[in-house]
Coordinates of C-alpha atoms in Angstrom, one line a residue:
M1269 CA -31.8 7.1 24.6
E1270 CA -35.6 7.6 24.9
A1271 CA -35.2 9.7 28.0
L1272 CA -32.7 11.9 26.2
A1273 CA -35.1 12.3 23.3
A1274 CA -37.9 13.3 25.6
R1275 CA -35.7 15.9 27.4
L1276 CA -34.6 17.4 24.0
S1277 CA -38.2 17.4 22.7
H1278 CA -39.0 20.5 24.9
L1279 CA -37.0 22.6 22.4
D1280 CA -39.7 24.0 20.1
T1281 CA -38.1 26.5 17.8
E1282 CA -36.4 25.5 14.5
A1283 CA -33.0 26.5 15.9
G1284 CA -33.8 24.5 19.0
G1285 CA -34.8 21.5 16.9
T1286 CA -31.5 21.7 15.1
I1287 CA -29.6 21.8 18.4
R1288 CA -31.8 18.9 19.6
V1289 CA -30.9 16.7 16.6
V1290 CA -27.1 17.5 16.8
M1291 CA -26.9 17.0 20.5
F1292 CA -28.8 13.7 20.2
Y1293 CA -26.4 12.2 17.7
D1294 CA -23.3 13.6 19.4
T1295 CA -24.5 11.7 22.5
L1296 CA -25.1 8.5 20.6
M1297 CA -21.6 8.6 19.0
R1298 CA -20.0 9.2 22.4
R1299 CA -21.8 6.2 23.8
R1300 CA -20.5 4.1 20.9
V1301 CA -23.8 2.4 20.1
D1302 CA -24.2 -0.3 17.5
L1303 CA -26.4 -0.1 14.4
P1304 CA -29.6 -1.6 15.9
A1305 CA -29.4 0.8 18.9
L1306 CA -28.6 3.7 16.6
T1307 CA -31.7 2.9 14.5
R1308 CA -34.0 2.5 17.5
A1309 CA -32.9 5.8 18.9
S1310 CA -33.4 7.5 15.6
A1311 CA -36.9 6.1 15.2
A1312 CA -37.8 7.4 18.7
L1313 CA -36.5 10.8 17.8
A1314 CA -38.1 11.0 14.4
E1315 CA -41.4 9.5 15.7
C1316 CA -41.7 7.3 12.5
V1317 CA -40.1 4.2 11.0
V1318 CA -36.4 4.5 10.3
G1319 CA -34.5 2.2 7.9
L1320 CA -30.9 1.4 7.3
R1321 CA -29.4 -0.9 4.6
L1322 CA -25.8 -1.9 3.9
H1323 CA -24.9 -2.5 0.3
G1324 CA -22.0 -4.9 1.0
T1325 CA -23.9 -7.4 3.1
G1326 CA -27.5 -6.6 2.2
R1327 CA -28.3 -6.2 5.9
T1328 CA -31.4 -4.1 6.5
I1329 CA -32.7 -2.7 9.8
R1330 CA -36.2 -1.2 10.1
T1331 CA -37.4 0.1 13.5
A1332 CA -40.7 1.7 14.6
P1333 CA -40.8 4.5 17.2
D1334 CA -41.5 2.0 19.9
G1335 CA -38.2 0.3 19.3
R1336 CA -39.7 -2.8 17.7
P1337 CA -39.7 -4.0 14.1
P1338 CA -42.6 -2.4 12.2
A1339 CA -45.7 -4.6 12.0
H1340 CA -46.4 -3.4 8.4
D1341 CA -44.5 -3.8 5.2
P1342 CA -42.1 -1.1 4.2
A1343 CA -43.8 2.1 3.0
P1344 CA -42.3 4.4 0.4
A1345 CA -39.4 6.4 1.9
S1346 CA -40.3 10.0 2.6
T1347 CA -36.6 10.9 2.8
T1348 CA -33.4 9.0 1.9
L1349 CA -29.7 9.6 2.2
P1350 CA -26.6 7.5 1.4
I1351 CA -24.1 6.3 4.0
T1352 CA -20.6 7.3 2.8
L1353 CA -17.3 6.2 4.1
D1354 CA -14.0 7.2 2.5
D1355 CA -15.9 8.7 -0.4
E1356 CA -17.6 5.4 -1.1
E1357 CA -21.4 4.9 -0.8
I1358 CA -21.7 1.8 1.5
G1359 CA -25.4 2.0 2.4
T1360 CA -28.6 4.0 2.7
V1361 CA -30.7 5.4 5.5
W1362 CA -34.3 6.6 5.2
L1363 CA -37.5 7.7 7.0
E1364 CA -41.0 6.3 6.4
R1365 CA -43.0 9.3 7.4
P1366 CA -46.7 8.8 6.3
Q1367 CA -47.4 12.5 6.1
G1368 CA -44.3 13.3 4.0
E1369 CA -41.0 15.0 4.7
G1370 CA -40.7 16.9 8.0
P1371 CA -38.8 20.2 8.5
L1372 CA -35.7 18.5 10.2
D1373 CA -35.7 15.2 8.4
D1374 CA -32.8 16.1 6.1
L1375 CA -30.7 17.1 9.2
L1376 CA -31.7 14.0 11.1
L1377 CA -30.7 11.7 8.2
D1378 CA -27.5 13.5 7.7
R1379 CA -26.5 13.0 11.3
L1380 CA -27.8 9.4 11.2
S1381 CA -25.7 8.7 8.1
I1382 CA -22.5 10.1 9.7
A1383 CA -23.1 8.2 12.9
A1384 CA -23.7 4.9 11.0
A1385 CA -20.5 5.4 9.0
A1386 CA -18.6 6.0 12.2
T1387 CA -20.1 2.9 13.8
L1388 CA -19.2 0.7 10.9
E1389 CA -15.7 2.0 10.9
R1390 CA -15.3 1.4 14.7
Y1391 CA -16.7 -2.1 14.7
G1392 CA -15.0 -2.9 11.3
P1393 CA -13.4 -3.7 9.2
A1394 CA -16.1 -1.8 7.5
R1395 CA -17.6 -3.5 4.4
T1396 CA -16.2 -0.9 2.0
T1397 CA -14.7 -1.9 -1.3
M1398 CA -12.0 0.8 -1.7
A1399 CA -8.9 0.3 0.3
D1400 CA -5.7 2.1 1.1
P1401 CA -3.4 1.6 -2.0
A1402 CA -0.4 1.3 0.3
L1403 CA -1.9 -1.8 2.0
V1404 CA -2.9 -3.4 -1.3
E1405 CA 0.6 -2.8 -2.6
L1406 CA 2.0 -4.5 0.6
V1407 CA -0.1 -7.6 -0.2
I1408 CA 1.0 -8.0 -3.8
S1409 CA 4.6 -6.8 -3.4
T1410 CA 7.5 -9.3 -3.7
E1411 CA 9.6 -7.3 -1.3
N1412 CA 7.7 -8.0 1.9
D1413 CA 8.0 -10.9 4.2
E1414 CA 5.0 -13.1 5.1
A1415 CA 4.4 -11.4 8.4
A1416 CA 4.0 -8.0 6.8
R1417 CA 1.8 -9.4 4.1
A1418 CA -0.4 -11.2 6.7
R1419 CA -0.7 -8.0 8.7
A1420 CA -1.8 -6.0 5.6
L1421 CA -4.4 -8.6 4.8
R1422 CA -5.8 -8.5 8.3
L1423 CA -6.0 -4.7 8.1
L1424 CA -7.9 -5.0 4.9
G1425 CA -10.3 -7.4 6.5
L1426 CA -9.2 -10.4 4.4
A1427 CA -8.5 -13.8 5.7
V1428 CA -4.8 -14.8 5.7
D1429 CA -5.5 -18.5 5.4
R1430 CA -8.0 -18.4 2.4
P1431 CA -7.2 -18.5 -1.3
L1432 CA -7.0 -15.0 -2.7
H1433 CA -7.8 -13.9 -6.3
V1434 CA -5.9 -10.9 -7.5
I1435 CA -7.6 -9.1 -10.5
A1436 CA -6.0 -6.5 -12.7
V1437 CA -8.7 -4.2 -14.1
R1438 CA -9.0 -1.4 -16.7
T1439 CA -12.5 0.2 -16.6
P1440 CA -14.1 3.6 -17.2
L1441 CA -16.4 2.9 -14.2
P1442 CA -15.7 3.5 -10.5
L1443 CA -13.4 0.8 -9.1
D1444 CA -15.6 0.2 -6.0
R1445 CA -18.5 -0.8 -8.3
I1446 CA -16.3 -3.2 -10.3
G1447 CA -15.1 -4.8 -7.0
A1448 CA -18.7 -5.2 -5.7
L1449 CA -19.7 -6.8 -9.0
L1450 CA -16.8 -9.2 -9.1
C1451 CA -17.3 -10.4 -5.6
P1452 CA -20.9 -9.6 -4.4
T1453 CA -21.1 -12.0 -1.4
S1454 CA -17.6 -12.2 0.0
P1455 CA -15.0 -9.7 1.3
V1456 CA -13.4 -7.7 -1.6
K1457 CA -11.0 -4.8 -1.6
A1458 CA -9.9 -2.6 -4.5
A1459 CA -7.4 0.2 -5.1
P1460 CA -5.8 2.0 -8.1
L1461 CA -2.2 1.2 -8.7
D1462 CA 0.1 2.2 -11.7
E1463 CA -2.9 3.2 -13.9
V1464 CA -4.5 -0.3 -13.3
G1465 CA -7.2 -1.2 -10.8
V1466 CA -6.3 -3.9 -8.3
V1467 CA -9.0 -6.1 -6.8
L1468 CA -8.4 -8.6 -4.0
A1469 CA -11.2 -11.1 -3.7
T1470 CA -11.9 -14.5 -2.1
A1471 CA -14.3 -15.4 -4.9
V1472 CA -14.9 -14.0 -8.4
D1473 CA -18.0 -13.9 -10.5
R1474 CA -16.7 -12.9 -13.9
T1475 CA -20.1 -13.0 -15.6
R1476 CA -21.2 -9.8 -13.8
L1477 CA -18.7 -7.4 -15.3
P1478 CA -20.2 -4.6 -17.5
A1479 CA -19.3 -3.9 -21.1
G1480 CA -16.2 -1.8 -21.5
T1481 CA -14.4 -3.4 -18.5
Y1482 CA -11.3 -5.6 -19.1
A1483 CA -10.0 -7.9 -16.3
G1484 CA -7.2 -10.4 -15.9
I1485 CA -7.6 -12.9 -13.1
G1486 CA -4.6 -14.3 -11.3
T1487 CA -4.7 -17.2 -8.8
G1488 CA -1.2 -18.2 -7.8
P1489 CA 0.5 -19.8 -4.8
D1490 CA 1.0 -16.3 -3.3
P1491 CA -0.4 -12.8 -3.9
H1492 CA 2.6 -11.5 -5.8
T1493 CA 2.6 -14.4 -8.3
S1494 CA -1.2 -13.9 -8.7
W1495 CA -0.7 -10.2 -9.4
T1496 CA 2.0 -11.0 -12.1
H1497 CA -0.4 -13.5 -13.6
A1498 CA -3.3 -11.1 -13.5
R1499 CA -1.3 -8.4 -15.3
T1500 CA -0.3 -10.8 -18.0
A1501 CA -3.9 -11.9 -18.5
L1502 CA -5.1 -8.3 -18.7
R1503 CA -2.6 -7.6 -21.4
L1504 CA -4.2 -10.3 -23.6
T1505 CA -7.8 -9.2 -23.2
T1506 CA -9.7 -8.2 -26.2
E1507 CA -13.1 -6.8 -27.1
L1508 CA -14.2 -10.4 -27.9
R1509 CA -12.6 -11.7 -24.8
P1510 CA -12.7 -9.0 -22.1
V1511 CA -12.1 -11.3 -19.1
I1512 CA -9.2 -13.8 -19.0
D1513 CA -8.2 -16.1 -16.2
H1514 CA -4.5 -16.7 -16.4
R1515 CA -5.0 -20.4 -16.0
E1516 CA -6.8 -20.4 -19.4
L1517 CA -3.7 -19.2 -21.2
G1518 CA -1.7 -22.3 -20.6
A1519 CA 1.7 -22.3 -22.5
L1520 CA 0.7 -19.0 -24.2
A1521 CA 1.5 -17.3 -21.0
L1522 CA 5.2 -18.2 -21.5
L1523 CA 5.3 -15.6 -24.3
A1524 CA 5.1 -12.9 -21.7
H1525 CA 8.6 -13.8 -20.6
I1526 CA 10.2 -13.3 -24.0
P1527 CA 12.0 -9.9 -24.3
H1528 CA 10.1 -7.3 -26.3
Q1529 CA 13.0 -6.7 -28.7
V1530 CA 12.9 -10.4 -29.7
L1531 CA 9.1 -10.2 -30.3
H1532 CA 9.6 -7.0 -32.4
Q1533 CA 12.0 -8.8 -34.7
D1534 CA 9.7 -11.7 -35.5
T1535 CA 8.3 -11.5 -39.0
D1536 CA 4.9 -13.0 -38.1
V1537 CA 4.5 -10.4 -35.3
T1538 CA 5.5 -7.7 -37.8
S1539 CA 2.9 -8.9 -40.2
I1540 CA 0.2 -8.8 -37.4
A1541 CA 1.2 -5.2 -36.7
R1542 CA 0.5 -4.3 -40.4
L1543 CA -2.8 -6.2 -40.2
A1544 CA -3.8 -4.3 -37.1
R1545 CA -4.1 -1.1 -39.1
D1546 CA -7.5 -2.5 -40.2
P1547 CA -9.5 -3.1 -36.9
E1548 CA -12.0 -5.3 -38.7
D1549 CA -9.3 -7.6 -40.1
L1550 CA -7.8 -7.8 -36.6
K1551 CA -11.1 -8.6 -35.0
T1552 CA -11.8 -11.3 -37.6
L1553 CA -8.5 -13.0 -37.0
D1554 CA -9.0 -12.7 -33.3
A1555 CA -12.4 -14.4 -33.5
Y1556 CA -11.0 -17.2 -35.7
C1557 CA -7.9 -17.8 -33.5
S1558 CA -10.1 -17.8 -30.3
T1559 CA -12.6 -20.4 -31.6
G1560 CA -10.6 -22.4 -34.2
S1561 CA -13.9 -22.6 -36.2
L1562 CA -15.1 -20.6 -39.2
R1563 CA -18.8 -20.9 -38.2
Q1564 CA -18.2 -20.1 -34.5
A1565 CA -16.1 -17.1 -35.5
A1566 CA -18.9 -16.0 -37.8
R1567 CA -21.4 -16.2 -34.9
L1568 CA -19.1 -14.1 -32.7
L1569 CA -18.8 -11.5 -35.4
H1570 CA -22.5 -11.6 -36.4
L1571 CA -21.6 -12.3 -40.0
H1572 CA -22.4 -15.0 -42.5
H1573 CA -19.7 -17.7 -42.6
S1574 CA -19.0 -17.1 -46.3
S1575 CA -18.1 -13.5 -45.6
V1576 CA -15.8 -14.5 -42.8
S1577 CA -14.2 -17.2 -45.1
R1578 CA -13.4 -14.6 -47.7
R1579 CA -11.9 -12.3 -45.1
L1580 CA -9.8 -15.1 -43.7
D1581 CA -8.5 -16.0 -47.2
Q1582 CA -7.3 -12.4 -47.7
I1583 CA -5.9 -12.2 -44.2
G1584 CA -4.0 -15.5 -44.7
A1585 CA -2.6 -14.2 -48.0
D1586 CA -1.5 -11.0 -46.3
L1587 CA 0.2 -12.9 -43.5
D1588 CA 1.6 -15.6 -45.8
I1589 CA 0.1 -18.2 -43.4
T1590 CA -2.4 -20.9 -44.3
L1591 CA -5.0 -20.4 -41.6
T1592 CA -7.0 -23.5 -42.4
D1593 CA -3.9 -25.6 -41.6
P1594 CA -3.6 -26.5 -37.9
D1595 CA 0.1 -25.5 -37.9
G1596 CA -0.9 -22.2 -39.6
L1597 CA -3.6 -21.5 -37.1
L1598 CA -1.2 -22.2 -34.2
R1599 CA 1.4 -19.9 -35.8
A1600 CA -1.2 -17.1 -36.3
K1601 CA -2.4 -17.5 -32.7
I1602 CA 1.2 -17.2 -31.3
A1603 CA 1.9 -14.2 -33.5
L1604 CA -1.3 -12.5 -32.5
T1605 CA -0.7 -13.2 -28.8
S1606 CA 2.9 -11.8 -29.1
W1607 CA 1.6 -8.7 -30.8
R1608 CA -0.9 -8.1 -28.0
L1609 CA 1.9 -8.4 -25.4
L1610 CA 3.6 -5.6 -27.2
H1611 CA 0.5 -3.5 -27.5
D1612 CA -1.3 -4.3 -24.2
R1613 CA -3.9 -1.6 -23.9
P1614 CA -7.3 -3.2 -24.7
P1615 CA -9.3 -1.5 -27.5
T1616 CA -12.3 0.7 -26.7
P1617 CA -15.5 -1.0 -27.8

């Protein structure tokens, strides 16, 4: 590589420099070099420190022009550029040129970024988050045999013999960002499907999700069951409870199997539908049903417990349910859950 760089260095015009850079990276890509070799060759060509970082793994490579790791700490980057694969930013490349940006640095980094993406794809599976929706659908579909599902998992870069979480997501943010937040250290794949985001992950960190994102987590004996569980959990998410693991629902999950027309005819569910016309009343009842405690509900709502008590007295009268009675609280919780299953789009905060 160094010899090639030396031969091309005799081109001294701007056009010649452009040709030099393009030819250099075309040659590297034909030779199918790995990332360390790509970075070493780039540092020799740029005659300064070159850096490369992958978001998915945190792997960082910095190389000096002599092909060795730099003896000094990282300097401020003079030029940076993202590495993009399938419209997803998966890393960054940069130059540490002490005298500032050079005339061909943008071109050099552009070609380095393209070559790095091609290298990651070739030696993959690449650590991207977004996946082919058709492959994700193969994994969670009930119509495929185990061999087809296993092949789809392998193509996605996921282990066939490891437990798999399936997460149903609604979010205003890019789905690749949500996937990376949910599973920052293990393989994760995501794809949009039927207006819902699907995330396949081997581990889940639910505490990292940003506000405005709703997620239902499914962990079943197979991916299809997990997907069914995840969608049910998503339908029951609320502003106060934006992330639900299906296992937390217990027997309440059985309500998802009741036909909608039956739920529509229930008088308690009808009463909840009337109550829902006032978002504050609905939020108050939700907080009380979620905690079973007046004071804990008040803390969730950031209100004084006496104010919440007065609200609950009025809500109980409107529903004709004694909310302070254990049976009444259970009745309200079942009715509220049933209503959410009929109106399963989470509210906007």
